[in-house]
Each structure stands twice: as structure tokens, then as C-alpha cells.
Amino acid sequence: MLLTAAAALRISLAASLLGLTVTAHAVEEDSYVSAMRYVSLDASGDNGDSSQFSGTGSFTLGKYMWLQSSVGKLTDDTSNGGLGDLQNFGVGAGLRGKHVQATFNFSHYKNDANYKQRDISASFEWYNEILTLGLDGFHRKADDAADYAITDTYPILGTTTIATHAEQTLTGDGFGAHTNINFTDRFNISLGGMGYNYDNDVRVTSNVSASSTRTIAEILERRINSILQPGIDLRSSGVVARNVVPLDSTLNVGLNYVFDSLGLSANYIHDKILDSDTTNDSLSLSASIFIGDHWIVAPTVGQTSSNNNTDDITFGGLSLSYNW
């Protein structure tokens, strides 16, 4: 039972560390239940000054349902257009039947300024001992606000400086699918992808004419977008901080092999950043070391490269979990 339970938990932890939605299924029902009872501490960082720390707890209600909760802190380097320090918490639930499974997750990010982000994700899966087929849905609402002093030349006012307040709301939906193929009890492949559609609304407060307000709105939209959409730069769209990056589409492939006391995973992610021609490719390797009947230590290393940046970003992480 240890092998299948640890394997399922290992893949779940590695996926969480990489910001993926990947679910692993154990062959035995009792093993799967054991894999969903755990507490974990996770840390990750990169050489672009992004870091993330979180704690997660997962508990089962019988054999057919589980609940999860997490708290953490994400630091997204502001010097590169990031969002600074964001506190985040999340809750999730899952319901499992003989051949179907449904999951739901909610996460909330907030910094000390005016940025707030709420993400909702859900999936529905059909599975057997060999194959898993799933459909995924995603919804995001992000709000930001800022005060600006705009110096520009306006049709009526000429060259002047105007103090104004602007607010932006970014809402988006995503739809995708994923599959897991268990070639043996020890080896499986996971595939997944999702496409996104976003709407952007900017509201400006100013005491000028309608034409000047439109001009200010266009300027502010560009400026606020650089704050609200940090994924234009390579660092923020790497693995560590990608949960706050608006994406146009994403694809991922995972290879997993489990030995008696060690699990190895290789993961590839291809991201296209929203409203840009930037694409980023991330490759990571992780090992899950099973210590005794309950402990798992999982280090991860990887690298992200971009078609619009010659500097690769190196990242790494470590997860420590206890399951029973």
C-alpha cells in the first residue's frame, strides 16, 4: 500500500509545486485515501527574485471525499514589474466515485497595496486503472487601483499635470482537458492543456473633458497593465510566480516513474503570455524520497526560457510532507 499511496501523493505535491492541475490515481482505493491525508510545507524560488512559501493540509471524509486548505506567501519582484508580497490562502474539495471524480479549488491573493486576485478551478474526470480523462475549468477576477499624476498635452488643457485615480478589473475564463496514462504500476504519463479568454475594464476618475478622459484612460491602461499583467517579463512567467500571470494558453507534459523508495518526475510546460507574442518553456526534474511509512521529501530543480529573452531563469523547490 505504501508504494501506491506515496506515488499518488508525490505526483500531487510535485504538481502543486509547479502550479499545475494534475491528479494521480492509485490502483487500490484504500491507498488513494491514504494519499489524500497529509500535511506539507513547500518552498520554491528562482534567480529572478521570486519566492513562494506555503503550508497545506488535506483530510478525508470516509473513502469518497476530501477537503484541503492552504496558506502562504508569494513574493513577486516589483523591480521587474511584479506585484510585491502577496498573501494567499486556498480551499479545495474532491468527491470520488468508482470511475468518476470531481474537484474544486478556490485561491485568493492580496498584497499590501490594492491588488486582489480570486481564482476558481474545477475538474471532472473519468478513470480506470489504466486511463484518466478529465475536463478542466478556470475563472479569475483580479482588481487593481492606483493614483497617478499624468503630465501630457491635452486638446483643451494644453500641457498640464492631472492627478487622477484609476481602477482596473481583469476577468478571465479558461477551459481545457487532461489525461493520465498508466503504462505500468510504476510508470505513467500526464498530458494537459488550457486556453484562456480575458476581458479588461479600466475606470478613470478625472475632472476634465470626455476626450481628455479617454486619452488619460489609454495612458493609464498601458501603465496599469504593466502592473496587473507582470507576465510580459520572463521572470514572472516562470514556474514560481506563474499563478499570478495571465496566460493566453498553456500545455504541459509529465513523465513519472516510481521505484521502491524513490519517485522521479520530469515536467515540461509551454506558456503563451496574454496579449503578447511571448512564449515560455519550462522544464523541471523532481525526486520524491519516501522515508519510512509516512514521510516524503521532494526536491525540484528546473529552468525557464523565453523566445523574447536570452536570459534563462533557474528555479528550485523543496516539499516536506507527512501522510497517514
PDB file of C-alpha atoms in Angstrom:
ATOM      1  CA  MET A   1       0.000   0.000   0.000  1.00  0.00           C
ATOM      2  CA  LEU A   2       2.903   2.380   0.709  1.00  0.00           C
ATOM      3  CA  LEU A   3       4.052   2.382  -2.906  1.00  0.00           C
ATOM      4  CA  THR A   4       0.773   3.468  -4.473  1.00  0.00           C
ATOM      5  CA  ALA A   5      -0.093   5.931  -1.728  1.00  0.00           C
ATOM      6  CA  ALA A   6       3.311   7.580  -1.809  1.00  0.00           C
ATOM      7  CA  ALA A   7       3.280   7.714  -5.602  1.00  0.00           C
ATOM      8  CA  ALA A   8      -0.094   9.422  -5.682  1.00  0.00           C
ATOM      9  CA  LEU A   9       0.963  11.928  -3.050  1.00  0.00           C
ATOM     10  CA  ARG A  10       4.311  12.562  -4.702  1.00  0.00           C
ATOM     11  CA  ILE A  11       2.720  13.485  -8.019  1.00  0.00           C
ATOM     12  CA  SER A  12       0.169  15.676  -6.261  1.00  0.00           C
ATOM     13  CA  LEU A  13       2.885  17.552  -4.376  1.00  0.00           C
ATOM     14  CA  ALA A  14       5.085  17.982  -7.420  1.00  0.00           C
ATOM     15  CA  ALA A  15       2.124  19.289  -9.402  1.00  0.00           C
ATOM     16  CA  SER A  16       1.275  21.746  -6.629  1.00  0.00           C
ATOM     17  CA  LEU A  17       4.851  22.994  -6.530  1.00  0.00           C
ATOM     18  CA  LEU A  18       4.790  23.598 -10.291  1.00  0.00           C
ATOM     19  CA  GLY A  19       1.411  25.294 -10.296  1.00  0.00           C
ATOM     20  CA  LEU A  20      -0.223  22.531 -12.342  1.00  0.00           C
ATOM     21  CA  THR A  21      -3.572  20.821 -12.124  1.00  0.00           C
ATOM     22  CA  VAL A  22      -2.561  17.176 -12.256  1.00  0.00           C
ATOM     23  CA  THR A  23      -4.272  14.332 -10.407  1.00  0.00           C
ATOM     24  CA  ALA A  24      -2.764  10.894  -9.809  1.00  0.00           C
ATOM     25  CA  HIS A  25      -4.826   7.808  -9.064  1.00  0.00           C
ATOM     26  CA  ALA A  26      -3.698   4.850  -7.021  1.00  0.00           C
ATOM     27  CA  VAL A  27      -4.700   1.348  -8.004  1.00  0.00           C
ATOM     28  CA  GLU A  28      -6.192   0.460  -4.618  1.00  0.00           C
ATOM     29  CA  GLU A  29      -8.991   2.546  -3.106  1.00  0.00           C
ATOM     30  CA  ASP A  30      -7.513   2.436   0.407  1.00  0.00           C
ATOM     31  CA  SER A  31      -4.132   3.550  -0.939  1.00  0.00           C
ATOM     32  CA  TYR A  32      -5.686   6.543  -2.610  1.00  0.00           C
ATOM     33  CA  VAL A  33      -7.489   7.522   0.592  1.00  0.00           C
ATOM     34  CA  SER A  34      -4.178   7.375   2.465  1.00  0.00           C
ATOM     35  CA  ALA A  35      -2.529   9.562  -0.179  1.00  0.00           C
ATOM     36  CA  MET A  36      -5.129  12.284   0.351  1.00  0.00           C
ATOM     37  CA  ARG A  37      -4.464  12.528   4.111  1.00  0.00           C
ATOM     38  CA  TYR A  38      -1.383  14.675   4.529  1.00  0.00           C
ATOM     39  CA  VAL A  39       0.164  17.919   5.706  1.00  0.00           C
ATOM     40  CA  SER A  40       3.008  19.548   3.777  1.00  0.00           C
ATOM     41  CA  LEU A  41       5.371  22.504   3.811  1.00  0.00           C
ATOM     42  CA  ASP A  42       6.510  23.808   0.418  1.00  0.00           C
ATOM     43  CA  ALA A  43       9.117  26.382  -0.607  1.00  0.00           C
ATOM     44  CA  SER A  44      10.293  27.489  -4.049  1.00  0.00           C
ATOM     45  CA  GLY A  45      12.377  30.284  -5.537  1.00  0.00           C
ATOM     46  CA  ASP A  46      14.257  31.414  -8.622  1.00  0.00           C
ATOM     47  CA  ASN A  47      17.174  33.642  -9.573  1.00  0.00           C
ATOM     48  CA  GLY A  48      14.718  36.360 -10.665  1.00  0.00           C
ATOM     49  CA  ASP A  49      13.917  37.140  -7.007  1.00  0.00           C
ATOM     50  CA  SER A  50      10.571  35.349  -6.930  1.00  0.00           C
ATOM     51  CA  SER A  51       9.820  33.053  -3.997  1.00  0.00           C
ATOM     52  CA  GLN A  52       6.874  31.195  -2.529  1.00  0.00           C
ATOM     53  CA  PHE A  53       6.193  29.522   0.814  1.00  0.00           C
ATOM     54  CA  SER A  54       3.053  27.596   1.728  1.00  0.00           C
ATOM     55  CA  GLY A  55       1.557  25.037   4.058  1.00  0.00           C
ATOM     56  CA  THR A  56      -1.177  22.610   3.009  1.00  0.00           C
ATOM     57  CA  GLY A  57      -3.419  20.176   4.843  1.00  0.00           C
ATOM     58  CA  SER A  58      -5.617  17.527   3.230  1.00  0.00           C
ATOM     59  CA  PHE A  59      -8.132  15.378   5.111  1.00  0.00           C
ATOM     60  CA  THR A  60     -10.532  12.664   4.016  1.00  0.00           C
ATOM     61  CA  LEU A  61     -14.186  12.218   4.915  1.00  0.00           C
ATOM     62  CA  GLY A  62     -14.627   8.482   4.526  1.00  0.00           C
ATOM     63  CA  LYS A  63     -13.381   6.946   1.284  1.00  0.00           C
ATOM     64  CA  TYR A  64     -15.169   9.229  -1.147  1.00  0.00           C
ATOM     65  CA  MET A  65     -14.480  12.842  -0.213  1.00  0.00           C
ATOM     66  CA  TRP A  66     -11.572  15.019   0.905  1.00  0.00           C
ATOM     67  CA  LEU A  67     -11.027  18.634   1.931  1.00  0.00           C
ATOM     68  CA  GLN A  68      -7.882  20.751   1.536  1.00  0.00           C
ATOM     69  CA  SER A  69      -6.720  24.134   2.776  1.00  0.00           C
ATOM     70  CA  SER A  70      -3.512  26.123   2.319  1.00  0.00           C
ATOM     71  CA  VAL A  71      -1.915  29.393   3.369  1.00  0.00           C
ATOM     72  CA  GLY A  72       1.225  31.016   2.040  1.00  0.00           C
ATOM     73  CA  LYS A  73       3.154  33.997   0.786  1.00  0.00           C
ATOM     74  CA  LEU A  74       4.295  34.759  -2.761  1.00  0.00           C
ATOM     75  CA  THR A  75       6.989  37.369  -3.424  1.00  0.00           C
ATOM     76  CA  ASP A  76       6.941  38.695  -6.997  1.00  0.00           C
ATOM     77  CA  ASP A  77       9.857  41.108  -7.567  1.00  0.00           C
ATOM     78  CA  THR A  78       8.478  44.643  -8.088  1.00  0.00           C
ATOM     79  CA  SER A  79      11.643  45.888  -9.828  1.00  0.00           C
ATOM     80  CA  ASN A  80      10.700  43.677 -12.791  1.00  0.00           C
ATOM     81  CA  GLY A  81       7.053  44.758 -12.869  1.00  0.00           C
ATOM     82  CA  GLY A  82       5.857  42.233 -10.304  1.00  0.00           C
ATOM     83  CA  LEU A  83       3.273  42.596  -7.569  1.00  0.00           C
ATOM     84  CA  GLY A  84       5.472  42.536  -4.468  1.00  0.00           C
ATOM     85  CA  ASP A  85       4.476  40.428  -1.480  1.00  0.00           C
ATOM     86  CA  LEU A  86       1.148  38.647  -1.835  1.00  0.00           C
ATOM     87  CA  GLN A  87      -0.556  36.735   0.940  1.00  0.00           C
ATOM     88  CA  ASN A  88      -2.609  33.843  -0.313  1.00  0.00           C
ATOM     89  CA  PHE A  89      -4.948  31.204   1.017  1.00  0.00           C
ATOM     90  CA  GLY A  90      -6.876  28.440  -0.673  1.00  0.00           C
ATOM     91  CA  VAL A  91      -9.531  25.823  -0.034  1.00  0.00           C
ATOM     92  CA  GLY A  92     -10.427  22.781  -2.068  1.00  0.00           C
ATOM     93  CA  ALA A  93     -12.627  19.694  -2.072  1.00  0.00           C
ATOM     94  CA  GLY A  94     -12.876  16.465  -4.013  1.00  0.00           C
ATOM     95  CA  LEU A  95     -15.505  13.784  -4.481  1.00  0.00           C
ATOM     96  CA  ARG A  96     -14.577  10.357  -5.818  1.00  0.00           C
ATOM     97  CA  GLY A  97     -16.708   7.507  -7.124  1.00  0.00           C
ATOM     98  CA  LYS A  98     -15.896   4.138  -8.619  1.00  0.00           C
ATOM     99  CA  HIS A  99     -14.920   5.590 -12.017  1.00  0.00           C
ATOM    100  CA  VAL A 100     -15.542   9.347 -11.738  1.00  0.00           C
ATOM    101  CA  GLN A 101     -14.038  12.144  -9.705  1.00  0.00           C
ATOM    102  CA  ALA A 102     -14.770  15.878  -9.307  1.00  0.00           C
ATOM    103  CA  THR A 103     -12.527  18.512  -7.697  1.00  0.00           C
ATOM    104  CA  PHE A 104     -12.989  22.174  -6.802  1.00  0.00           C
ATOM    105  CA  ASN A 105     -10.394  24.744  -5.681  1.00  0.00           C
ATOM    106  CA  PHE A 106     -10.525  28.404  -4.677  1.00  0.00           C
ATOM    107  CA  SER A 107      -7.490  30.626  -4.100  1.00  0.00           C
ATOM    108  CA  HIS A 108      -7.143  34.266  -3.070  1.00  0.00           C
ATOM    109  CA  TYR A 109      -4.110  36.563  -3.453  1.00  0.00           C
ATOM    110  CA  LYS A 110      -3.760  40.027  -1.919  1.00  0.00           C
ATOM    111  CA  ASN A 111      -0.863  42.450  -1.468  1.00  0.00           C
ATOM    112  CA  ASP A 112      -0.445  45.436   0.858  1.00  0.00           C
ATOM    113  CA  ALA A 113      -1.468  47.843  -1.905  1.00  0.00           C
ATOM    114  CA  ASN A 114      -4.692  47.474  -3.872  1.00  0.00           C
ATOM    115  CA  TYR A 115      -4.218  44.239  -5.788  1.00  0.00           C
ATOM    116  CA  LYS A 116      -6.645  41.357  -5.228  1.00  0.00           C
ATOM    117  CA  GLN A 117      -6.955  38.140  -7.219  1.00  0.00           C
ATOM    118  CA  ARG A 118      -9.510  35.343  -6.896  1.00  0.00           C
ATOM    119  CA  ASP A 119      -9.145  32.086  -8.828  1.00  0.00           C
ATOM    120  CA  ILE A 120     -11.654  29.262  -9.079  1.00  0.00           C
ATOM    121  CA  SER A 121     -10.789  25.970 -10.764  1.00  0.00           C
ATOM    122  CA  ALA A 122     -12.728  22.752 -11.178  1.00  0.00           C
ATOM    123  CA  SER A 123     -12.273  19.448 -12.959  1.00  0.00           C
ATOM    124  CA  PHE A 124     -14.323  16.370 -13.754  1.00  0.00           C
ATOM    125  CA  GLU A 125     -12.645  13.059 -14.509  1.00  0.00           C
ATOM    126  CA  TRP A 126     -13.420   9.563 -15.666  1.00  0.00           C
ATOM    127  CA  TYR A 127     -10.792   6.968 -14.791  1.00  0.00           C
ATOM    128  CA  ASN A 128      -9.924   3.309 -14.568  1.00  0.00           C
ATOM    129  CA  GLU A 129      -6.701   1.524 -13.628  1.00  0.00           C
ATOM    130  CA  ILE A 130      -5.021   2.496 -16.916  1.00  0.00           C
ATOM    131  CA  LEU A 131      -6.507   5.758 -18.174  1.00  0.00           C
ATOM    132  CA  THR A 132      -7.796   9.049 -16.787  1.00  0.00           C
ATOM    133  CA  LEU A 133      -9.678  11.567 -18.943  1.00  0.00           C
ATOM    134  CA  GLY A 134     -10.576  14.958 -17.488  1.00  0.00           C
ATOM    135  CA  LEU A 135     -12.162  18.304 -18.344  1.00  0.00           C
ATOM    136  CA  ASP A 136     -10.966  21.475 -16.595  1.00  0.00           C
ATOM    137  CA  GLY A 137     -12.499  24.892 -15.992  1.00  0.00           C
ATOM    138  CA  PHE A 138     -10.990  28.097 -14.604  1.00  0.00           C
ATOM    139  CA  HIS A 139     -12.215  31.574 -13.640  1.00  0.00           C
ATOM    140  CA  ARG A 140     -10.194  34.586 -12.461  1.00  0.00           C
ATOM    141  CA  LYS A 141     -11.104  38.063 -11.273  1.00  0.00           C
ATOM    142  CA  ALA A 142      -8.279  40.478 -10.446  1.00  0.00           C
ATOM    143  CA  ASP A 143      -8.648  44.080  -9.273  1.00  0.00           C
ATOM    144  CA  ASP A 144      -6.042  46.805  -9.012  1.00  0.00           C
ATOM    145  CA  ALA A 145      -6.180  50.548  -8.284  1.00  0.00           C
ATOM    146  CA  ALA A 146      -3.670  53.381  -8.214  1.00  0.00           C
ATOM    147  CA  ASP A 147      -3.353  57.180  -8.025  1.00  0.00           C
ATOM    148  CA  TYR A 148      -1.446  58.821 -10.850  1.00  0.00           C
ATOM    149  CA  ALA A 149      -0.112  62.269 -11.738  1.00  0.00           C
ATOM    150  CA  ILE A 150      -0.276  62.410 -15.532  1.00  0.00           C
ATOM    151  CA  THR A 151       1.696  65.111 -17.366  1.00  0.00           C
ATOM    152  CA  ASP A 152       0.716  65.327 -21.000  1.00  0.00           C
ATOM    153  CA  THR A 153      -0.648  67.616 -23.727  1.00  0.00           C
ATOM    154  CA  TYR A 154      -4.428  67.585 -23.972  1.00  0.00           C
ATOM    155  CA  PRO A 155      -6.597  69.174 -26.715  1.00  0.00           C
ATOM    156  CA  ILE A 156      -8.240  71.641 -24.323  1.00  0.00           C
ATOM    157  CA  LEU A 157      -5.863  71.995 -21.382  1.00  0.00           C
ATOM    158  CA  GLY A 158      -2.579  72.067 -23.252  1.00  0.00           C
ATOM    159  CA  THR A 159       0.424  70.716 -21.375  1.00  0.00           C
ATOM    160  CA  THR A 160      -0.550  70.127 -17.791  1.00  0.00           C
ATOM    161  CA  THR A 161      -0.389  67.684 -14.911  1.00  0.00           C
ATOM    162  CA  ILE A 162      -3.585  65.995 -13.767  1.00  0.00           C
ATOM    163  CA  ALA A 163      -3.960  63.945 -10.587  1.00  0.00           C
ATOM    164  CA  THR A 164      -6.367  61.094 -11.169  1.00  0.00           C
ATOM    165  CA  HIS A 165      -7.421  57.742  -9.765  1.00  0.00           C
ATOM    166  CA  ALA A 166      -7.767  54.654 -11.903  1.00  0.00           C
ATOM    167  CA  GLU A 167      -9.123  51.179 -11.258  1.00  0.00           C
ATOM    168  CA  GLN A 168      -8.796  48.075 -13.387  1.00  0.00           C
ATOM    169  CA  THR A 169     -10.646  44.763 -13.324  1.00  0.00           C
ATOM    170  CA  LEU A 170      -9.335  41.804 -15.259  1.00  0.00           C
ATOM    171  CA  THR A 171     -11.701  38.852 -15.616  1.00  0.00           C
ATOM    172  CA  GLY A 172     -10.964  35.647 -17.468  1.00  0.00           C
ATOM    173  CA  ASP A 173     -12.169  32.118 -18.084  1.00  0.00           C
ATOM    174  CA  GLY A 174     -10.233  29.060 -19.113  1.00  0.00           C
ATOM    175  CA  PHE A 175     -11.234  25.676 -20.498  1.00  0.00           C
ATOM    176  CA  GLY A 176      -9.023  22.652 -21.012  1.00  0.00           C
ATOM    177  CA  ALA A 177      -8.533  18.921 -20.735  1.00  0.00           C
ATOM    178  CA  HIS A 178      -6.004  16.468 -19.336  1.00  0.00           C
ATOM    179  CA  THR A 179      -5.229  12.771 -19.349  1.00  0.00           C
ATOM    180  CA  ASN A 180      -3.068  10.350 -17.354  1.00  0.00           C
ATOM    181  CA  ILE A 181      -1.915   7.056 -18.851  1.00  0.00           C
ATOM    182  CA  ASN A 182      -0.619   4.335 -16.512  1.00  0.00           C
ATOM    183  CA  PHE A 183       1.602   2.126 -18.663  1.00  0.00           C
ATOM    184  CA  THR A 184       2.611   0.051 -15.625  1.00  0.00           C
ATOM    185  CA  ASP A 185       2.132   0.249 -11.855  1.00  0.00           C
ATOM    186  CA  ARG A 186       5.322   2.303 -11.753  1.00  0.00           C
ATOM    187  CA  PHE A 187       5.310   4.428 -14.918  1.00  0.00           C
ATOM    188  CA  ASN A 188       2.754   6.960 -16.188  1.00  0.00           C
ATOM    189  CA  ILE A 189       2.481   9.953 -18.497  1.00  0.00           C
ATOM    190  CA  SER A 190       0.298  13.026 -17.924  1.00  0.00           C
ATOM    191  CA  LEU A 191      -0.817  15.475 -20.624  1.00  0.00           C
ATOM    192  CA  GLY A 192      -2.852  18.660 -20.254  1.00  0.00           C
ATOM    193  CA  GLY A 193      -3.701  21.978 -21.854  1.00  0.00           C
ATOM    194  CA  MET A 194      -5.933  25.023 -21.392  1.00  0.00           C
ATOM    195  CA  GLY A 195      -6.919  28.129 -23.341  1.00  0.00           C
ATOM    196  CA  TYR A 196      -7.995  31.423 -21.744  1.00  0.00           C
ATOM    197  CA  ASN A 197     -10.151  34.431 -22.635  1.00  0.00           C
ATOM    198  CA  TYR A 198      -9.825  37.714 -20.698  1.00  0.00           C
ATOM    199  CA  ASP A 199     -11.773  40.976 -20.510  1.00  0.00           C
ATOM    200  CA  ASN A 200     -10.101  44.148 -19.272  1.00  0.00           C
ATOM    201  CA  ASP A 201     -12.026  47.108 -17.802  1.00  0.00           C
ATOM    202  CA  VAL A 202     -10.309  50.385 -16.826  1.00  0.00           C
ATOM    203  CA  ARG A 203     -12.194  53.141 -14.951  1.00  0.00           C
ATOM    204  CA  VAL A 204     -10.686  56.632 -14.603  1.00  0.00           C
ATOM    205  CA  THR A 205     -11.679  59.443 -12.219  1.00  0.00           C
ATOM    206  CA  SER A 206     -10.780  62.907 -13.547  1.00  0.00           C
ATOM    207  CA  ASN A 207     -12.368  66.372 -13.829  1.00  0.00           C
ATOM    208  CA  VAL A 208     -11.609  67.024 -17.473  1.00  0.00           C
ATOM    209  CA  SER A 209     -13.453  66.741 -20.751  1.00  0.00           C
ATOM    210  CA  ALA A 210     -14.608  63.396 -22.138  1.00  0.00           C
ATOM    211  CA  SER A 211     -11.929  63.447 -24.851  1.00  0.00           C
ATOM    212  CA  SER A 212      -9.173  64.134 -22.311  1.00  0.00           C
ATOM    213  CA  THR A 213     -10.550  61.408 -20.033  1.00  0.00           C
ATOM    214  CA  ARG A 214     -10.305  58.924 -22.910  1.00  0.00           C
ATOM    215  CA  THR A 215      -6.710  59.991 -23.501  1.00  0.00           C
ATOM    216  CA  ILE A 216      -5.891  59.557 -19.823  1.00  0.00           C
ATOM    217  CA  ALA A 217      -7.641  56.181 -19.808  1.00  0.00           C
ATOM    218  CA  GLU A 218      -5.492  54.955 -22.697  1.00  0.00           C
ATOM    219  CA  ILE A 219      -2.301  56.052 -20.933  1.00  0.00           C
ATOM    220  CA  LEU A 220      -3.363  54.550 -17.621  1.00  0.00           C
ATOM    221  CA  GLU A 221      -4.484  51.299 -19.190  1.00  0.00           C
ATOM    222  CA  ARG A 222      -0.980  50.768 -20.526  1.00  0.00           C
ATOM    223  CA  ARG A 223       0.564  51.692 -17.178  1.00  0.00           C
ATOM    224  CA  ILE A 224      -1.803  49.602 -15.059  1.00  0.00           C
ATOM    225  CA  ASN A 225      -1.458  46.661 -17.426  1.00  0.00           C
ATOM    226  CA  SER A 226       2.271  46.699 -16.743  1.00  0.00           C
ATOM    227  CA  ILE A 227       1.432  46.264 -13.056  1.00  0.00           C
ATOM    228  CA  LEU A 228      -1.507  43.887 -13.316  1.00  0.00           C
ATOM    229  CA  GLN A 229      -0.009  41.725 -16.045  1.00  0.00           C
ATOM    230  CA  PRO A 230       3.588  41.010 -14.962  1.00  0.00           C
ATOM    231  CA  GLY A 231       3.834  38.020 -17.286  1.00  0.00           C
ATOM    232  CA  ILE A 232       5.262  40.157 -20.083  1.00  0.00           C
ATOM    233  CA  ASP A 233       8.663  39.704 -18.495  1.00  0.00           C
ATOM    234  CA  LEU A 234      10.308  36.286 -18.390  1.00  0.00           C
ATOM    235  CA  ARG A 235      10.848  36.002 -14.660  1.00  0.00           C
ATOM    236  CA  SER A 236       7.228  36.341 -13.640  1.00  0.00           C
ATOM    237  CA  SER A 237       6.036  33.717 -16.094  1.00  0.00           C
ATOM    238  CA  GLY A 238       8.431  31.135 -14.756  1.00  0.00           C
ATOM    239  CA  VAL A 239       7.159  28.349 -12.550  1.00  0.00           C
ATOM    240  CA  VAL A 240       7.461  30.071  -9.163  1.00  0.00           C
ATOM    241  CA  ALA A 241       5.141  33.038  -9.798  1.00  0.00           C
ATOM    242  CA  ARG A 242       3.099  31.765 -12.755  1.00  0.00           C
ATOM    243  CA  ASN A 243      -0.073  31.523 -10.650  1.00  0.00           C
ATOM    244  CA  VAL A 244      -0.442  35.326 -10.882  1.00  0.00           C
ATOM    245  CA  VAL A 245       0.387  35.614 -14.602  1.00  0.00           C
ATOM    246  CA  PRO A 246      -2.485  35.987 -17.108  1.00  0.00           C
ATOM    247  CA  LEU A 247      -1.912  33.395 -19.823  1.00  0.00           C
ATOM    248  CA  ASP A 248      -3.336  33.016 -23.316  1.00  0.00           C
ATOM    249  CA  SER A 249      -2.755  29.256 -23.367  1.00  0.00           C
ATOM    250  CA  THR A 250      -0.689  26.576 -21.680  1.00  0.00           C
ATOM    251  CA  LEU A 251       0.384  22.979 -22.357  1.00  0.00           C
ATOM    252  CA  ASN A 252       2.107  20.526 -20.011  1.00  0.00           C
ATOM    253  CA  VAL A 253       3.590  17.043 -20.221  1.00  0.00           C
ATOM    254  CA  GLY A 254       4.746  14.935 -17.281  1.00  0.00           C
ATOM    255  CA  LEU A 255       6.674  11.657 -17.022  1.00  0.00           C
ATOM    256  CA  ASN A 256       6.660   9.791 -13.691  1.00  0.00           C
ATOM    257  CA  TYR A 257       8.442   6.636 -12.561  1.00  0.00           C
ATOM    258  CA  VAL A 258       8.327   5.129  -9.074  1.00  0.00           C
ATOM    259  CA  PHE A 259      10.965   2.870  -7.514  1.00  0.00           C
ATOM    260  CA  ASP A 260      10.519   1.131  -4.164  1.00  0.00           C
ATOM    261  CA  SER A 261      11.636   4.146  -2.124  1.00  0.00           C
ATOM    262  CA  LEU A 262      12.092   6.860  -4.762  1.00  0.00           C
ATOM    263  CA  GLY A 263       9.911   8.588  -7.331  1.00  0.00           C
ATOM    264  CA  LEU A 264      11.244  10.565 -10.309  1.00  0.00           C
ATOM    265  CA  SER A 265       9.332  13.094 -12.404  1.00  0.00           C
ATOM    266  CA  ALA A 266      10.094  15.215 -15.457  1.00  0.00           C
ATOM    267  CA  ASN A 267       7.687  18.027 -16.384  1.00  0.00           C
ATOM    268  CA  TYR A 268       7.508  20.333 -19.386  1.00  0.00           C
ATOM    269  CA  ILE A 269       5.310  23.469 -19.540  1.00  0.00           C
ATOM    270  CA  HIS A 270       4.701  25.686 -22.576  1.00  0.00           C
ATOM    271  CA  ASP A 271       3.036  29.044 -21.794  1.00  0.00           C
ATOM    272  CA  LYS A 272       1.854  31.774 -24.154  1.00  0.00           C
ATOM    273  CA  ILE A 273       1.541  35.096 -22.309  1.00  0.00           C
ATOM    274  CA  LEU A 274      -1.667  37.108 -22.648  1.00  0.00           C
ATOM    275  CA  ASP A 275      -1.673  39.983 -25.180  1.00  0.00           C
ATOM    276  CA  SER A 276       1.880  39.365 -26.343  1.00  0.00           C
ATOM    277  CA  ASP A 277       3.916  37.179 -28.650  1.00  0.00           C
ATOM    278  CA  THR A 278       5.960  35.898 -25.705  1.00  0.00           C
ATOM    279  CA  THR A 279       6.139  32.138 -25.183  1.00  0.00           C
ATOM    280  CA  ASN A 280       7.961  30.474 -22.313  1.00  0.00           C
ATOM    281  CA  ASP A 281       9.150  26.901 -21.959  1.00  0.00           C
ATOM    282  CA  SER A 282       9.853  25.403 -18.530  1.00  0.00           C
ATOM    283  CA  LEU A 283      11.486  22.051 -17.865  1.00  0.00           C
ATOM    284  CA  SER A 284      11.806  20.635 -14.354  1.00  0.00           C
ATOM    285  CA  LEU A 285      13.030  17.470 -12.674  1.00  0.00           C
ATOM    286  CA  SER A 286      11.873  16.323  -9.249  1.00  0.00           C
ATOM    287  CA  ALA A 287      12.593  13.414  -6.947  1.00  0.00           C
ATOM    288  CA  SER A 288      10.332  12.158  -4.179  1.00  0.00           C
ATOM    289  CA  ILE A 289      12.174  10.327  -1.428  1.00  0.00           C
ATOM    290  CA  PHE A 290       9.966   8.058   0.696  1.00  0.00           C
ATOM    291  CA  ILE A 291      11.219   7.996   4.291  1.00  0.00           C
ATOM    292  CA  GLY A 292       9.594   5.279   6.347  1.00  0.00           C
ATOM    293  CA  ASP A 293       5.852   4.769   6.071  1.00  0.00           C
ATOM    294  CA  HIS A 294       4.769   8.395   6.333  1.00  0.00           C
ATOM    295  CA  TRP A 295       7.348  10.993   5.239  1.00  0.00           C
ATOM    296  CA  ILE A 296       8.143  12.263   1.731  1.00  0.00           C
ATOM    297  CA  VAL A 297      10.867  14.770   0.832  1.00  0.00           C
ATOM    298  CA  ALA A 298      10.583  16.151  -2.718  1.00  0.00           C
ATOM    299  CA  PRO A 299      13.267  18.472  -4.174  1.00  0.00           C
ATOM    300  CA  THR A 300      12.711  20.089  -7.591  1.00  0.00           C
ATOM    301  CA  VAL A 301      15.021  21.941  -9.996  1.00  0.00           C
ATOM    302  CA  GLY A 302      14.264  23.464 -13.370  1.00  0.00           C
ATOM    303  CA  GLN A 303      14.767  26.190 -15.949  1.00  0.00           C
ATOM    304  CA  THR A 304      12.525  28.543 -17.921  1.00  0.00           C
ATOM    305  CA  SER A 305      13.470  30.019 -21.307  1.00  0.00           C
ATOM    306  CA  SER A 306      11.654  32.596 -23.446  1.00  0.00           C
ATOM    307  CA  ASN A 307      11.535  33.466 -27.127  1.00  0.00           C
ATOM    308  CA  ASN A 308      11.788  37.167 -26.169  1.00  0.00           C
ATOM    309  CA  ASN A 309      14.599  36.973 -23.632  1.00  0.00           C
ATOM    310  CA  THR A 310      18.076  35.484 -23.861  1.00  0.00           C
ATOM    311  CA  ASP A 311      18.412  35.055 -20.082  1.00  0.00           C
ATOM    312  CA  ASP A 312      17.109  31.752 -18.757  1.00  0.00           C
ATOM    313  CA  ILE A 313      15.575  31.591 -15.295  1.00  0.00           C
ATOM    314  CA  THR A 314      16.656  28.807 -12.947  1.00  0.00           C
ATOM    315  CA  PHE A 315      14.255  27.749 -10.211  1.00  0.00           C
ATOM    316  CA  GLY A 316      14.077  25.166  -7.464  1.00  0.00           C
ATOM    317  CA  GLY A 317      11.901  23.997  -4.621  1.00  0.00           C
ATOM    318  CA  LEU A 318      11.545  21.629  -1.718  1.00  0.00           C
ATOM    319  CA  SER A 319       8.464  19.925  -0.280  1.00  0.00           C
ATOM    320  CA  LEU A 320       8.237  18.054   3.010  1.00  0.00           C
ATOM    321  CA  SER A 321       5.062  16.080   3.687  1.00  0.00           C
ATOM    322  CA  TYR A 322       3.640  13.647   6.194  1.00  0.00           C
ATOM    323  CA  ASN A 323       0.768  11.344   5.254  1.00  0.00           C
ATOM    324  CA  TRP A 324      -1.074   8.705   7.227  1.00  0.00           C
TER     325      TRP A 324
END
